[in-house]
């Protein structure tokens, strides 16, 4: 019985087994030709980053964009200064650290910190005595000059800053004056600019504080810069420079907002927005102050 069944199955499957190997059933979704529609085989490259052959060495990675080897990470104790009726100046603490990914180089590291007020145009006059009277004669017009500028350094400025880099970043006091407004009317403008810097250094508006930045182990630094009482409103700019061998290797900038508040702010806006009312109020205050002083002196005489 079993032999008869096997013989019957062999007869039924004989046509299928004798057909070519690539023949497919009518319901198959595979192509008749196994090579039809397939992508050609390619050899794997050893520098492919995704799924590399573990037997092959991976190719070199693309180089990242190079940045400065040392960077400034800094902060300010005050990012805003409020000018009130009792304002007598303010101290700004500037501190920070140097972030680096490499060992500390052997060349000495230096730090320069500057604080600069908004620049304004001005005119420098030369006074001469004519007929016994001092009058303004020649002048030089400056296009932009800050009303306040302070420079603090770790060492003497001329020892740590190359002149070419000074011209690029305009760090030193002689370069704080930006440009002349038009063609100068005098042949030599140097005495005028030197006189302006000398006068502003005398009243404390221009400062060069050498050896005022404390640097600890070429990593941490700090300095204090005193802002004067007669500040003008505006956005002041603080800059920090890292130097090695006289060259600037990194720079950092931050803003300091200086604004009048309270009564100072109200009077300041009143003087510009309503000058007539401001003038009448000033006249009334002067009259009342004069009358009060006169009455006080009369009482003192009677006593």
One Martini backbone bead per residue (centre of mass of N, CA, C, O) as a GRO file, in nm:
protein
  303
    1UNK     BB    1   0.060   0.061  -0.023
    2UNK     BB    2   0.301   0.258   0.017
    3UNK     BB    3   0.426   0.216  -0.267
    4UNK     BB    4   0.189   0.327  -0.431
    5UNK     BB    5   0.191   0.614  -0.324
    6UNK     BB    6   0.484   0.692  -0.410
    7UNK     BB    7   0.441   0.645  -0.711
    8UNK     BB    8   0.218   0.860  -0.749
    9UNK     BB    9   0.387   1.114  -0.657
   10UNK     BB   10   0.612   1.088  -0.871
   11UNK     BB   11   0.424   1.135  -1.117
   12UNK     BB   12   0.319   1.426  -1.032
   13UNK     BB   13   0.628   1.563  -0.985
   14UNK     BB   14   0.790   1.537  -1.251
   15UNK     BB   15   0.739   1.813  -1.405
   16UNK     BB   16   0.858   2.001  -1.185
   17UNK     BB   17   1.150   1.875  -1.154
   18UNK     BB   18   1.215   1.912  -1.475
   19UNK     BB   19   1.227   2.204  -1.444
   20UNK     BB   20   1.355   2.488  -1.418
   21UNK     BB   21   1.485   2.660  -1.143
   22UNK     BB   22   1.344   2.963  -1.223
   23UNK     BB   23   1.072   2.881  -1.185
   24UNK     BB   24   0.744   3.024  -1.126
   25UNK     BB   25   0.473   3.100  -0.990
   26UNK     BB   26   0.181   3.279  -1.049
   27UNK     BB   27   0.192   3.424  -0.738
   28UNK     BB   28   0.463   3.552  -0.769
   29UNK     BB   29   0.691   3.850  -0.699
   30UNK     BB   30   0.922   3.741  -0.837
   31UNK     BB   31   1.145   3.736  -1.064
   32UNK     BB   32   1.255   3.533  -1.305
   33UNK     BB   33   1.512   3.705  -1.275
   34UNK     BB   34   1.734   3.747  -1.018
   35UNK     BB   35   1.893   4.005  -1.162
   36UNK     BB   36   1.648   4.170  -1.187
   37UNK     BB   37   1.647   4.497  -1.047
   38UNK     BB   38   1.930   4.493  -0.925
   39UNK     BB   39   2.184   4.613  -0.762
   40UNK     BB   40   2.495   4.658  -0.790
   41UNK     BB   41   2.779   4.551  -0.670
   42UNK     BB   42   2.988   4.685  -0.408
   43UNK     BB   43   3.265   4.787  -0.266
   44UNK     BB   44   3.383   4.837   0.039
   45UNK     BB   45   3.487   5.107   0.208
   46UNK     BB   46   3.724   5.177   0.462
   47UNK     BB   47   3.606   5.501   0.518
   48UNK     BB   48   3.350   5.428   0.630
   49UNK     BB   49   3.156   5.522   0.915
   50UNK     BB   50   2.930   5.318   0.846
   51UNK     BB   51   2.964   5.009   0.904
   52UNK     BB   52   3.240   4.887   0.938
   53UNK     BB   53   3.494   4.683   0.881
   54UNK     BB   54   3.659   4.522   1.137
   55UNK     BB   55   3.914   4.437   0.946
   56UNK     BB   56   3.927   4.737   0.893
   57UNK     BB   57   4.058   5.046   0.871
   58UNK     BB   58   3.975   5.352   0.956
   59UNK     BB   59   3.951   5.642   0.843
   60UNK     BB   60   3.990   5.964   0.853
   61UNK     BB   61   3.876   6.221   1.015
   62UNK     BB   62   3.735   6.512   1.005
   63UNK     BB   63   3.834   6.821   1.050
   64UNK     BB   64   3.803   7.059   1.269
   65UNK     BB   65   3.755   7.368   1.349
   66UNK     BB   66   3.978   7.602   1.433
   67UNK     BB   67   4.053   7.746   1.736
   68UNK     BB   68   4.137   7.881   2.004
   69UNK     BB   69   4.342   7.757   2.251
   70UNK     BB   70   4.242   8.021   2.408
   71UNK     BB   71   3.977   8.123   2.633
   72UNK     BB   72   3.734   8.342   2.745
   73UNK     BB   73   3.586   8.346   3.083
   74UNK     BB   74   3.350   8.592   3.183
   75UNK     BB   75   3.267   8.860   3.428
   76UNK     BB   76   3.034   9.081   3.601
   77UNK     BB   77   2.914   9.245   3.876
   78UNK     BB   78   2.799   9.474   3.670
   79UNK     BB   79   2.557   9.543   3.399
   80UNK     BB   80   2.453   9.795   3.577
   81UNK     BB   81   2.402  10.157   3.618
   82UNK     BB   82   2.277  10.380   3.870
   83UNK     BB   83   2.177  10.718   3.854
   84UNK     BB   84   2.168  10.927   4.125
   85UNK     BB   85   2.171  11.182   4.354
   86UNK     BB   86   2.404  10.994   4.527
   87UNK     BB   87   2.609  10.957   4.307
   88UNK     BB   88   2.985  10.855   4.339
   89UNK     BB   89   3.012  10.595   4.191
   90UNK     BB   90   3.171  10.285   4.056
   91UNK     BB   91   3.242   9.938   4.092
   92UNK     BB   92   3.407   9.709   3.865
   93UNK     BB   93   3.404   9.362   3.842
   94UNK     BB   94   3.652   9.165   3.672
   95UNK     BB   95   3.620   8.823   3.576
   96UNK     BB   96   3.803   8.501   3.518
   97UNK     BB   97   3.893   8.256   3.262
   98UNK     BB   98   4.090   7.998   3.105
   99UNK     BB   99   4.020   7.809   2.822
  100UNK     BB  100   4.164   7.479   2.771
  101UNK     BB  101   4.306   7.179   2.574
  102UNK     BB  102   4.598   7.252   2.650
  103UNK     BB  103   4.884   7.311   2.746
  104UNK     BB  104   5.074   7.538   2.890
  105UNK     BB  105   5.255   7.765   2.774
  106UNK     BB  106   5.566   7.929   2.806
  107UNK     BB  107   5.448   8.178   2.734
  108UNK     BB  108   5.345   8.453   2.857
  109UNK     BB  109   5.056   8.565   3.014
  110UNK     BB  110   4.813   8.821   2.924
  111UNK     BB  111   4.598   9.096   3.046
  112UNK     BB  112   4.332   9.302   2.907
  113UNK     BB  113   4.131   9.577   3.031
  114UNK     BB  114   3.833   9.748   2.912
  115UNK     BB  115   3.654  10.070   2.938
  116UNK     BB  116   3.387  10.217   2.737
  117UNK     BB  117   3.240  10.486   2.628
  118UNK     BB  118   3.057  10.661   2.449
  119UNK     BB  119   3.093  10.824   2.156
  120UNK     BB  120   3.198  11.166   2.070
  121UNK     BB  121   3.202  11.462   1.942
  122UNK     BB  122   3.478  11.707   1.917
  123UNK     BB  123   3.657  12.011   2.025
  124UNK     BB  124   3.988  12.141   1.992
  125UNK     BB  125   4.130  12.410   2.154
  126UNK     BB  126   4.337  12.698   2.115
  127UNK     BB  127   4.495  12.912   2.333
  128UNK     BB  128   4.542  13.271   2.305
  129UNK     BB  129   4.713  13.572   2.350
  130UNK     BB  130   4.513  13.873   2.292
  131UNK     BB  131   4.537  14.167   2.421
  132UNK     BB  132   4.521  14.018   2.716
  133UNK     BB  133   4.344  13.780   2.584
  134UNK     BB  134   4.188  13.474   2.604
  135UNK     BB  135   4.157  13.283   2.303
  136UNK     BB  136   4.021  13.115   2.044
  137UNK     BB  137   4.165  12.956   1.764
  138UNK     BB  138   4.260  12.684   1.704
  139UNK     BB  139   4.140  12.362   1.563
  140UNK     BB  140   4.014  12.022   1.644
  141UNK     BB  141   3.819  11.767   1.499
  142UNK     BB  142   3.649  11.501   1.649
  143UNK     BB  143   3.456  11.233   1.564
  144UNK     BB  144   3.554  11.021   1.808
  145UNK     BB  145   3.511  11.015   2.174
  146UNK     BB  146   3.540  10.907   2.479
  147UNK     BB  147   3.453  11.006   2.806
  148UNK     BB  148   3.548  10.705   2.886
  149UNK     BB  149   3.875  10.540   2.971
  150UNK     BB  150   3.999  10.209   3.055
  151UNK     BB  151   4.319  10.050   3.151
  152UNK     BB  152   4.407   9.709   3.229
  153UNK     BB  153   4.701   9.531   3.349
  154UNK     BB  154   4.958   9.300   3.423
  155UNK     BB  155   5.155   9.484   3.258
  156UNK     BB  156   5.323   9.672   3.081
  157UNK     BB  157   5.204   9.767   2.780
  158UNK     BB  158   5.479   9.785   2.606
  159UNK     BB  159   5.548   9.464   2.682
  160UNK     BB  160   5.257   9.310   2.568
  161UNK     BB  161   5.207   9.508   2.309
  162UNK     BB  162   5.175   9.523   1.985
  163UNK     BB  163   5.132   9.771   1.756
  164UNK     BB  164   4.965   9.614   1.546
  165UNK     BB  165   4.747   9.515   1.756
  166UNK     BB  166   4.671   9.797   1.850
  167UNK     BB  167   4.560   9.897   1.575
  168UNK     BB  168   4.337   9.679   1.551
  169UNK     BB  169   4.196   9.734   1.861
  170UNK     BB  170   4.235   9.995   2.011
  171UNK     BB  171   4.372  10.023   2.326
  172UNK     BB  172   4.522  10.262   2.363
  173UNK     BB  173   4.502  10.594   2.429
  174UNK     BB  174   4.594  10.723   2.149
  175UNK     BB  175   4.358  10.527   1.999
  176UNK     BB  176   4.075  10.633   2.111
  177UNK     BB  177   4.075  10.820   1.880
  178UNK     BB  178   3.924  10.767   1.589
  179UNK     BB  179   3.861  11.054   1.427
  180UNK     BB  180   3.852  11.300   1.192
  181UNK     BB  181   3.661  11.587   1.110
  182UNK     BB  182   3.794  11.611   0.855
  183UNK     BB  183   4.015  11.838   0.772
  184UNK     BB  184   4.269  11.965   0.912
  185UNK     BB  185   4.367  12.309   1.013
  186UNK     BB  186   4.633  12.174   1.093
  187UNK     BB  187   4.944  12.033   1.068
  188UNK     BB  188   4.953  11.949   1.386
  189UNK     BB  189   4.764  11.715   1.592
  190UNK     BB  190   4.919  11.599   1.838
  191UNK     BB  191   4.896  11.824   2.061
  192UNK     BB  192   4.586  11.798   2.087
  193UNK     BB  193   4.556  11.499   2.168
  194UNK     BB  194   4.748  11.514   2.411
  195UNK     BB  195   4.586  11.727   2.567
  196UNK     BB  196   4.327  11.564   2.600
  197UNK     BB  197   4.449  11.322   2.749
  198UNK     BB  198   4.572  11.482   2.983
  199UNK     BB  199   4.307  11.608   3.094
  200UNK     BB  200   4.153  11.332   3.133
  201UNK     BB  201   4.362  11.214   3.330
  202UNK     BB  202   4.334  11.430   3.554
  203UNK     BB  203   4.003  11.372   3.588
  204UNK     BB  204   3.970  11.038   3.539
  205UNK     BB  205   3.869  10.951   3.233
  206UNK     BB  206   4.166  10.858   3.181
  207UNK     BB  207   4.316  10.524   3.206
  208UNK     BB  208   4.632  10.366   3.327
  209UNK     BB  209   4.647  10.035   3.478
  210UNK     BB  210   4.916   9.894   3.576
  211UNK     BB  211   4.918   9.596   3.744
  212UNK     BB  212   4.579   9.546   3.796
  213UNK     BB  213   4.594   9.246   3.703
  214UNK     BB  214   4.512   8.939   3.835
  215UNK     BB  215   4.719   8.640   3.790
  216UNK     BB  216   4.647   8.287   3.824
  217UNK     BB  217   4.812   8.040   3.682
  218UNK     BB  218   4.711   8.117   3.390
  219UNK     BB  219   4.368   8.130   3.462
  220UNK     BB  220   4.310   8.356   3.674
  221UNK     BB  221   4.116   8.670   3.688
  222UNK     BB  222   4.130   9.023   3.812
  223UNK     BB  223   3.945   9.344   3.839
  224UNK     BB  224   3.923   9.698   3.925
  225UNK     BB  225   3.690   9.958   3.816
  226UNK     BB  226   3.646  10.302   3.830
  227UNK     BB  227   3.365  10.499   3.823
  228UNK     BB  228   3.260  10.796   3.784
  229UNK     BB  229   3.020  11.033   3.871
  230UNK     BB  230   3.028  11.180   3.568
  231UNK     BB  231   2.829  11.018   3.391
  232UNK     BB  232   2.708  10.898   3.099
  233UNK     BB  233   2.480  10.788   2.908
  234UNK     BB  234   2.483  10.434   2.820
  235UNK     BB  235   2.675  10.192   2.640
  236UNK     BB  236   2.909  10.014   2.770
  237UNK     BB  237   3.246   9.873   2.708
  238UNK     BB  238   3.384   9.553   2.760
  239UNK     BB  239   3.727   9.430   2.743
  240UNK     BB  240   3.909   9.117   2.673
  241UNK     BB  241   4.259   9.024   2.661
  242UNK     BB  242   4.469   8.785   2.514
  243UNK     BB  243   4.830   8.734   2.558
  244UNK     BB  244   5.115   8.638   2.340
  245UNK     BB  245   5.389   8.786   2.235
  246UNK     BB  246   5.196   9.056   2.167
  247UNK     BB  247   4.944   8.880   2.097
  248UNK     BB  248   4.617   8.827   2.009
  249UNK     BB  249   4.417   8.527   2.094
  250UNK     BB  250   4.175   8.676   2.256
  251UNK     BB  251   3.827   8.800   2.280
  252UNK     BB  252   3.605   8.995   2.502
  253UNK     BB  253   3.256   9.099   2.536
  254UNK     BB  254   3.071   9.363   2.719
  255UNK     BB  255   2.788   9.514   2.869
  256UNK     BB  256   2.710   9.849   3.012
  257UNK     BB  257   2.446   9.994   3.180
  258UNK     BB  258   2.376  10.350   3.180
  259UNK     BB  259   2.140  10.506   3.411
  260UNK     BB  260   1.894  10.710   3.498
  261UNK     BB  261   1.721  10.759   3.815
  262UNK     BB  262   1.455  10.902   3.921
  263UNK     BB  263   1.509  11.230   3.960
  264UNK     BB  264   1.728  11.240   3.747
  265UNK     BB  265   1.553  11.133   3.516
  266UNK     BB  266   1.330  11.346   3.525
  267UNK     BB  267   1.509  11.600   3.477
  268UNK     BB  268   1.639  11.506   3.215
  269UNK     BB  269   1.373  11.480   3.049
  270UNK     BB  270   1.266  11.766   3.101
  271UNK     BB  271   1.498  11.925   2.958
  272UNK     BB  272   1.421  11.792   2.668
  273UNK     BB  273   1.100  11.792   2.649
  274UNK     BB  274   1.062  12.067   2.865
  275UNK     BB  275   1.238  12.349   2.868
  276UNK     BB  276   1.046  12.567   2.980
  277UNK     BB  277   0.968  12.432   3.248
  278UNK     BB  278   1.258  12.395   3.344
  279UNK     BB  279   1.330  12.698   3.355
  280UNK     BB  280   1.107  12.787   3.556
  281UNK     BB  281   1.196  12.600   3.786
  282UNK     BB  282   1.481  12.711   3.815
  283UNK     BB  283   1.396  13.000   3.883
  284UNK     BB  284   1.228  12.931   4.135
  285UNK     BB  285   1.456  12.800   4.296
  286UNK     BB  286   1.639  13.053   4.302
  287UNK     BB  287   1.442  13.244   4.446
  288UNK     BB  288   1.393  13.074   4.701
  289UNK     BB  289   1.688  13.052   4.787
  290UNK     BB  290   1.742  13.358   4.814
  291UNK     BB  291   1.519  13.423   5.017
  292UNK     BB  292   1.609  13.222   5.238
  293UNK     BB  293   1.893  13.340   5.285
  294UNK     BB  294   1.801  13.627   5.361
  295UNK     BB  295   1.626  13.546   5.606
  296UNK     BB  296   1.849  13.412   5.770
  297UNK     BB  297   2.038  13.661   5.799
  298UNK     BB  298   1.837  13.844   5.950
  299UNK     BB  299   1.810  13.663   6.201
  300UNK     BB  300   2.107  13.668   6.277
  301UNK     BB  301   2.127  13.976   6.330
  302UNK     BB  302   1.910  13.994   6.555
  303UNK     BB  303   2.063  13.781   6.739
   0.00000   0.00000   0.00000
